[in-house]
Coordinates of C-alpha atoms in Angstrom, one line a residue:
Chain A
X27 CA -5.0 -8.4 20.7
X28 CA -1.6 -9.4 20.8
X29 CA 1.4 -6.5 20.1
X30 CA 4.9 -6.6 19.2
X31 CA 7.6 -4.5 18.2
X32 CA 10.4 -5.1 15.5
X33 CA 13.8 -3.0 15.6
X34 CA 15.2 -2.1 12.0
X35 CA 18.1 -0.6 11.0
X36 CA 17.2 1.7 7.6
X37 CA 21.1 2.4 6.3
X38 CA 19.5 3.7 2.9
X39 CA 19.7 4.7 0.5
X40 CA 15.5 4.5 0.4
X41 CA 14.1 1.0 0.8
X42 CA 14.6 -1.5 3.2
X43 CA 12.8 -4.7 3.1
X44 CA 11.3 -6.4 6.6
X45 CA 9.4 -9.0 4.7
X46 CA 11.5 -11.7 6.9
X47 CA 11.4 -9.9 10.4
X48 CA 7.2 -9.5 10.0
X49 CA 6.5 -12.8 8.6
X50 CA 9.0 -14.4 12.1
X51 CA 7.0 -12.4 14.4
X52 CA 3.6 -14.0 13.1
X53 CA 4.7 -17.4 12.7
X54 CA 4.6 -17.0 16.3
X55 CA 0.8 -16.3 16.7
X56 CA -0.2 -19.6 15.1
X57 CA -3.8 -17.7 14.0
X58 CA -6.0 -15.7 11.9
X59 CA -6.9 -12.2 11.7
X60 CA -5.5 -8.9 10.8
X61 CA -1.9 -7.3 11.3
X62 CA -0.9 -3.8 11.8
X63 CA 1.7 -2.4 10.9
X64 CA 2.5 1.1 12.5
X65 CA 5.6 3.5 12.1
X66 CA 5.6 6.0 15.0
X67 CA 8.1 8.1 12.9
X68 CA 7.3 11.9 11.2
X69 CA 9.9 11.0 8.3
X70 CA 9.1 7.6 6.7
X71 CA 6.3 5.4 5.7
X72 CA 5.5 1.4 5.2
X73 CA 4.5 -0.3 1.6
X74 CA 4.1 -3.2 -0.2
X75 CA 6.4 -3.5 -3.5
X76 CA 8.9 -5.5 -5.5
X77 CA 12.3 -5.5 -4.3
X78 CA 15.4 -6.9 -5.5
X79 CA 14.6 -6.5 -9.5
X80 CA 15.5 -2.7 -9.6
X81 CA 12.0 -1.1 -8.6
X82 CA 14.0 -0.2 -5.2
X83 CA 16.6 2.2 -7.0
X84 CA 13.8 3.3 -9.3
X85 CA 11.9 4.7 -6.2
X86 CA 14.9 6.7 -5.0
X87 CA 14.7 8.3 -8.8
X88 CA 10.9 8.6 -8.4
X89 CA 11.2 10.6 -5.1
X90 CA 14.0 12.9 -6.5
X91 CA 10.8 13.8 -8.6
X92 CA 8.3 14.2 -7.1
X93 CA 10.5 15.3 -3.7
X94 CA 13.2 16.8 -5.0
X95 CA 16.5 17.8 -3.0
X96 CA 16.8 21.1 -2.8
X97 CA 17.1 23.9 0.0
X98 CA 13.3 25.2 -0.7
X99 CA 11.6 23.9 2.3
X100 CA 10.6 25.9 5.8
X101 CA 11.3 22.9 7.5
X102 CA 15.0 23.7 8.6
X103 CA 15.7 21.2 11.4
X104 CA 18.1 18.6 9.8
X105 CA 20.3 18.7 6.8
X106 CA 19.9 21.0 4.1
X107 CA 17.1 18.6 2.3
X108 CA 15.7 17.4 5.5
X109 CA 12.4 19.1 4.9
X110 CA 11.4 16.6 2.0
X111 CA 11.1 13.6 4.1
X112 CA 8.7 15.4 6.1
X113 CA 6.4 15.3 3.2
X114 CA 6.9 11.5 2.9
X115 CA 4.5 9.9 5.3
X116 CA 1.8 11.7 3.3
X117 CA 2.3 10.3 0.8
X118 CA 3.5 6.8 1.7
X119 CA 1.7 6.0 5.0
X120 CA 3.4 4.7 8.1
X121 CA 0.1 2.6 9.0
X122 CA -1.0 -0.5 6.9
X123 CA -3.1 -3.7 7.9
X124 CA -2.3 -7.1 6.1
X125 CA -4.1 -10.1 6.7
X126 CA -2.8 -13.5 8.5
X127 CA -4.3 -16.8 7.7
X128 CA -3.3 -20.1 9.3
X129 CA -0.1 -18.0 11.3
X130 CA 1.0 -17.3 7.4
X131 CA 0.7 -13.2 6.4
X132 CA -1.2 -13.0 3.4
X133 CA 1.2 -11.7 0.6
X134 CA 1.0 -11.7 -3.1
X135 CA 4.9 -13.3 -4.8
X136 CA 6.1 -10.4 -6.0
X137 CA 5.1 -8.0 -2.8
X138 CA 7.8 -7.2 0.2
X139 CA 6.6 -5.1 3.1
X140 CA 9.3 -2.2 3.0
X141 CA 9.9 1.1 5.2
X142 CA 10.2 3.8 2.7
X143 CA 13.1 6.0 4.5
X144 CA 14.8 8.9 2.9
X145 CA 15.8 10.3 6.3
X146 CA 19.7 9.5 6.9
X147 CA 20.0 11.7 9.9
X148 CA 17.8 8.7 11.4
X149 CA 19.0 4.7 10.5
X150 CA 16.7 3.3 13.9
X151 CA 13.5 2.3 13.1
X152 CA 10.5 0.7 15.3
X153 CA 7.9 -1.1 13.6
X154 CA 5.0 -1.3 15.7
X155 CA 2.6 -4.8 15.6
X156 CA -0.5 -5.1 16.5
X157 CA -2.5 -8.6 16.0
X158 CA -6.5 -8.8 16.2
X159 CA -6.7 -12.3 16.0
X160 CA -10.0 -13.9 14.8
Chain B
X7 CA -14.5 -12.3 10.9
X8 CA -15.6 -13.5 7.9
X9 CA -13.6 -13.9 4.3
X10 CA -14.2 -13.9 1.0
X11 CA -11.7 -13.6 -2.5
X12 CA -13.0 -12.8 -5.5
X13 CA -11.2 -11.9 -9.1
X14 CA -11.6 -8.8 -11.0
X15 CA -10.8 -7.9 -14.4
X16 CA -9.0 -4.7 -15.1
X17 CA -9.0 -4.9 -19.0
X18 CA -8.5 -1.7 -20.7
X19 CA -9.0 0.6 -17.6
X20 CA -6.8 1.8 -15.0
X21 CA -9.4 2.3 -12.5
X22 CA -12.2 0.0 -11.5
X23 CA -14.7 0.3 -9.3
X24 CA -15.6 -2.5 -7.2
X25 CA -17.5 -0.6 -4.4
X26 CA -20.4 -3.2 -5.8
X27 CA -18.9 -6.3 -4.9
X28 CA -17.3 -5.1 -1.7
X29 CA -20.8 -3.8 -0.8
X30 CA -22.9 -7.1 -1.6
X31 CA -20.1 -9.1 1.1
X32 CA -20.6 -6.4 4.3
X33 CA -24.6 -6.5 4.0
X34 CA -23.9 -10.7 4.1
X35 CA -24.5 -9.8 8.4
X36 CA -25.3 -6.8 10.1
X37 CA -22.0 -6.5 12.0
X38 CA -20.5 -3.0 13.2
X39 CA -16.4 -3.6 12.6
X40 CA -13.7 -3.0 10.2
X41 CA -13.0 -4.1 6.6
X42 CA -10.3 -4.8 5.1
X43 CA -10.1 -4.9 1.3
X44 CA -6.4 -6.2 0.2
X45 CA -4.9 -6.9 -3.4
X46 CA -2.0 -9.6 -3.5
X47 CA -0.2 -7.5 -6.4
X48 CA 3.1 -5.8 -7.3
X49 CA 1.7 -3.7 -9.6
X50 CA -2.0 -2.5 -8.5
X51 CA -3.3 -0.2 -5.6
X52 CA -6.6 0.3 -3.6
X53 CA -8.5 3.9 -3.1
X54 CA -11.2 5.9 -2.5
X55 CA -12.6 7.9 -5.0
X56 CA -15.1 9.6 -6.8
X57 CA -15.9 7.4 -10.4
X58 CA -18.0 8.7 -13.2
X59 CA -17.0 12.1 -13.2
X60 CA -13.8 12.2 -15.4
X61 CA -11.5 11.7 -12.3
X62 CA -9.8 8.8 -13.8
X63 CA -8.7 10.1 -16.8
X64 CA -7.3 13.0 -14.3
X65 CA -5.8 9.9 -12.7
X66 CA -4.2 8.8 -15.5
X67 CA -2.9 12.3 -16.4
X68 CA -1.3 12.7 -12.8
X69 CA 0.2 9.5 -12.8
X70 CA 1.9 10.1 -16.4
X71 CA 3.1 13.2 -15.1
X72 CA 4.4 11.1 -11.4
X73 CA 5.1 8.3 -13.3
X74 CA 6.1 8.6 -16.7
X75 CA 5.6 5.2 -19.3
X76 CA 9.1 5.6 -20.5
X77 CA 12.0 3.5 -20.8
X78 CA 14.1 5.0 -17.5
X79 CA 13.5 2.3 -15.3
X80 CA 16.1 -0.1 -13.6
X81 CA 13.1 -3.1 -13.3
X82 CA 13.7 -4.5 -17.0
X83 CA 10.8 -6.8 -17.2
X84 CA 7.9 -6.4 -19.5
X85 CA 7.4 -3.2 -22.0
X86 CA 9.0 0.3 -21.7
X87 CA 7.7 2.6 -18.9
X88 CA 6.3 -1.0 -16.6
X89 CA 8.9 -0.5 -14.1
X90 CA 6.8 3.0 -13.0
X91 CA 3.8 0.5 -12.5
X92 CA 5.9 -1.2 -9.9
X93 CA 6.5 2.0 -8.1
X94 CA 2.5 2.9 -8.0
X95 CA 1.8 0.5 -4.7
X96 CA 4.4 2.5 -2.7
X97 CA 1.9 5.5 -3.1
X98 CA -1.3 4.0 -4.0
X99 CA -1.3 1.0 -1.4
X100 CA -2.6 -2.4 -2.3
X101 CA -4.3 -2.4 1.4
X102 CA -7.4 -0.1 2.6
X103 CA -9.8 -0.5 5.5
X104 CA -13.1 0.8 6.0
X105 CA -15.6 1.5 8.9
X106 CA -18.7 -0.6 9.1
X107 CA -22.0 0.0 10.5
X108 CA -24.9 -2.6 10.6
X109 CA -24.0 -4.2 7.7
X110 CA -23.2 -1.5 6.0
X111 CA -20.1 0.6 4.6
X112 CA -19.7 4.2 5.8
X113 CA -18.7 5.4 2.9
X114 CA -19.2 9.3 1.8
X115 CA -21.5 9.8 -1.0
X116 CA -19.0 10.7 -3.6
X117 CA -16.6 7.9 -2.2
X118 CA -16.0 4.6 -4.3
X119 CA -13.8 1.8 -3.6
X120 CA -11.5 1.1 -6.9
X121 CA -8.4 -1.0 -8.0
X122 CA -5.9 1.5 -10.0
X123 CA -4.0 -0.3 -12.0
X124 CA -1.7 1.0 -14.5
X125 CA -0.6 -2.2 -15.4
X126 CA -2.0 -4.1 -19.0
X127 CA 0.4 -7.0 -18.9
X128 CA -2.0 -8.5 -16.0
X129 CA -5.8 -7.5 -16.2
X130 CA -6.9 -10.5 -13.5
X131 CA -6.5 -9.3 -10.1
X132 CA -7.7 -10.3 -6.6
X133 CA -8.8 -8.8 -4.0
X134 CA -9.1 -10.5 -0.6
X135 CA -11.6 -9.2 1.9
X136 CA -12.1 -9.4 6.2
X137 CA -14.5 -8.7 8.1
X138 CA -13.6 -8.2 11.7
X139 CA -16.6 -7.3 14.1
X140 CA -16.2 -4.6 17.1
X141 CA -16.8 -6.8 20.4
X142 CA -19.7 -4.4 22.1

């Protein structure tokens, strides 16, 4: 097993795509097998998704939703809406496995691998990579 | 590890089970390991959940209310409300993996494997499975 890490800066507002960075640190491995993808980080999550065509900016409205910005959580640390991006990583899961074929990941055209981050109190992200290679 | 692809349609539902098929590809050996069951889709999602028992039309209520199939999306392509479809795989991932014993999923009894897909403009989907095995 082979393990990396990748550095990300997450200036906001939501979504920030590491398509690039992931697909760099495989081209490396030259193999098969399975990637993991691991946030070690209580206010944000990893998923696959459009970007670029307005889907990014329609998350940030979706998450005012369902996550909305008010003062009503016990979680107090933080800025006064800190407490929703607590809830985040249940929802949107900071652990995900892709496949790698040939040194290539295995994405579909119109997915990115993104870090879903509402928390601005925190711009420094670590992506944690772990390869099981066939 | 071992791969296979296959293609499922997804006509006129927004959740399909494929536990069947993913089930017929683990008993091919009698490996202890991990699967992982991945769609190659913008607009689709894997879970785990019960089928048969009125869930999905709950499904389809929930993600009406998360979700709503209006126009007030910034992604402009296809009918009104198909930009929520895009935001579905950020909480309904397109990737899922599963324990496997001899051969065999360990799945609870109540647990299905299904595609949710909210999407009609595209009913053909893949899904990509691997097989890894534990080294004992």
């Amino acid at each position: 097993m082979r393990t990396g890490k990748i550095d990300v800066d997450t200036p906001g507002p939501l979504v920030t795509d590491i398509t690039a960075q992931v697909q760099g640190w495989v081209e490396d491995l030259e193999g098969d097998g399975l990637l993991n993808l691991f946030l070690p980080h209580a206010t944000a999550g990893l998923a696959l998704m459009e970007t670029g065509t307005g889907s990014d900016q329609d998350l940030v409205a979706a998450m005012e939703r369902i996550l909305p910005r008010h003062d009503r959580y016990l979680h107090s640390h933080g800025y006064v809406v800190h407490g929703r991006d607590h809830l985040l990583p249940v929802l949107v899961s900071p652990s995900m496995i892709m496949p790698v074929h040939g040194g290539e990941l295995v994405i579909g055209t119109y997915q990115s691998v993104v870090i879903v981050d509402p928390n601005r109190d925190n711009n420094h992200r670590t992506v944690i990579l772990s390869f099981l290679q066939d | 590890m071992r791969r296979d692809e296959f293609e499922v349609d997804t006509r006129g539902r927004l959740v399909t089970d494929i536990t069947d098929r993913v089930r017929a590809f683990v008993a091919e050996t009698e490996w202890d390991g991990l699967l992982h069951v991945f769609v190659p889709h913008a607009t689709a999602g894997l879970a785990l959940m019960e089928t048969g028992s009125g869930s999905e039309e709950d499904l389809r209520d929930l993600l009406e209310r998360l979700l709503p199939r209006e126009d007030r999306y910034r992604h402009r392509h296809g009918s009104a409300g198909h930009g929520g479809d895009h935001l579905l795989p950020a909480f309904v991932s397109p990737s899922l993996t599963l324990p496997v014993d001899a051969g065999r999923m360990v799945l609870g009894t109540w647990q299905s494997v299904v595609i949710v897909d909210p999407n009609r403009e595209n009913n053909r989907r893949r899904v990509r499975l691997t097989l890894a095995p534990l080294s004992s």
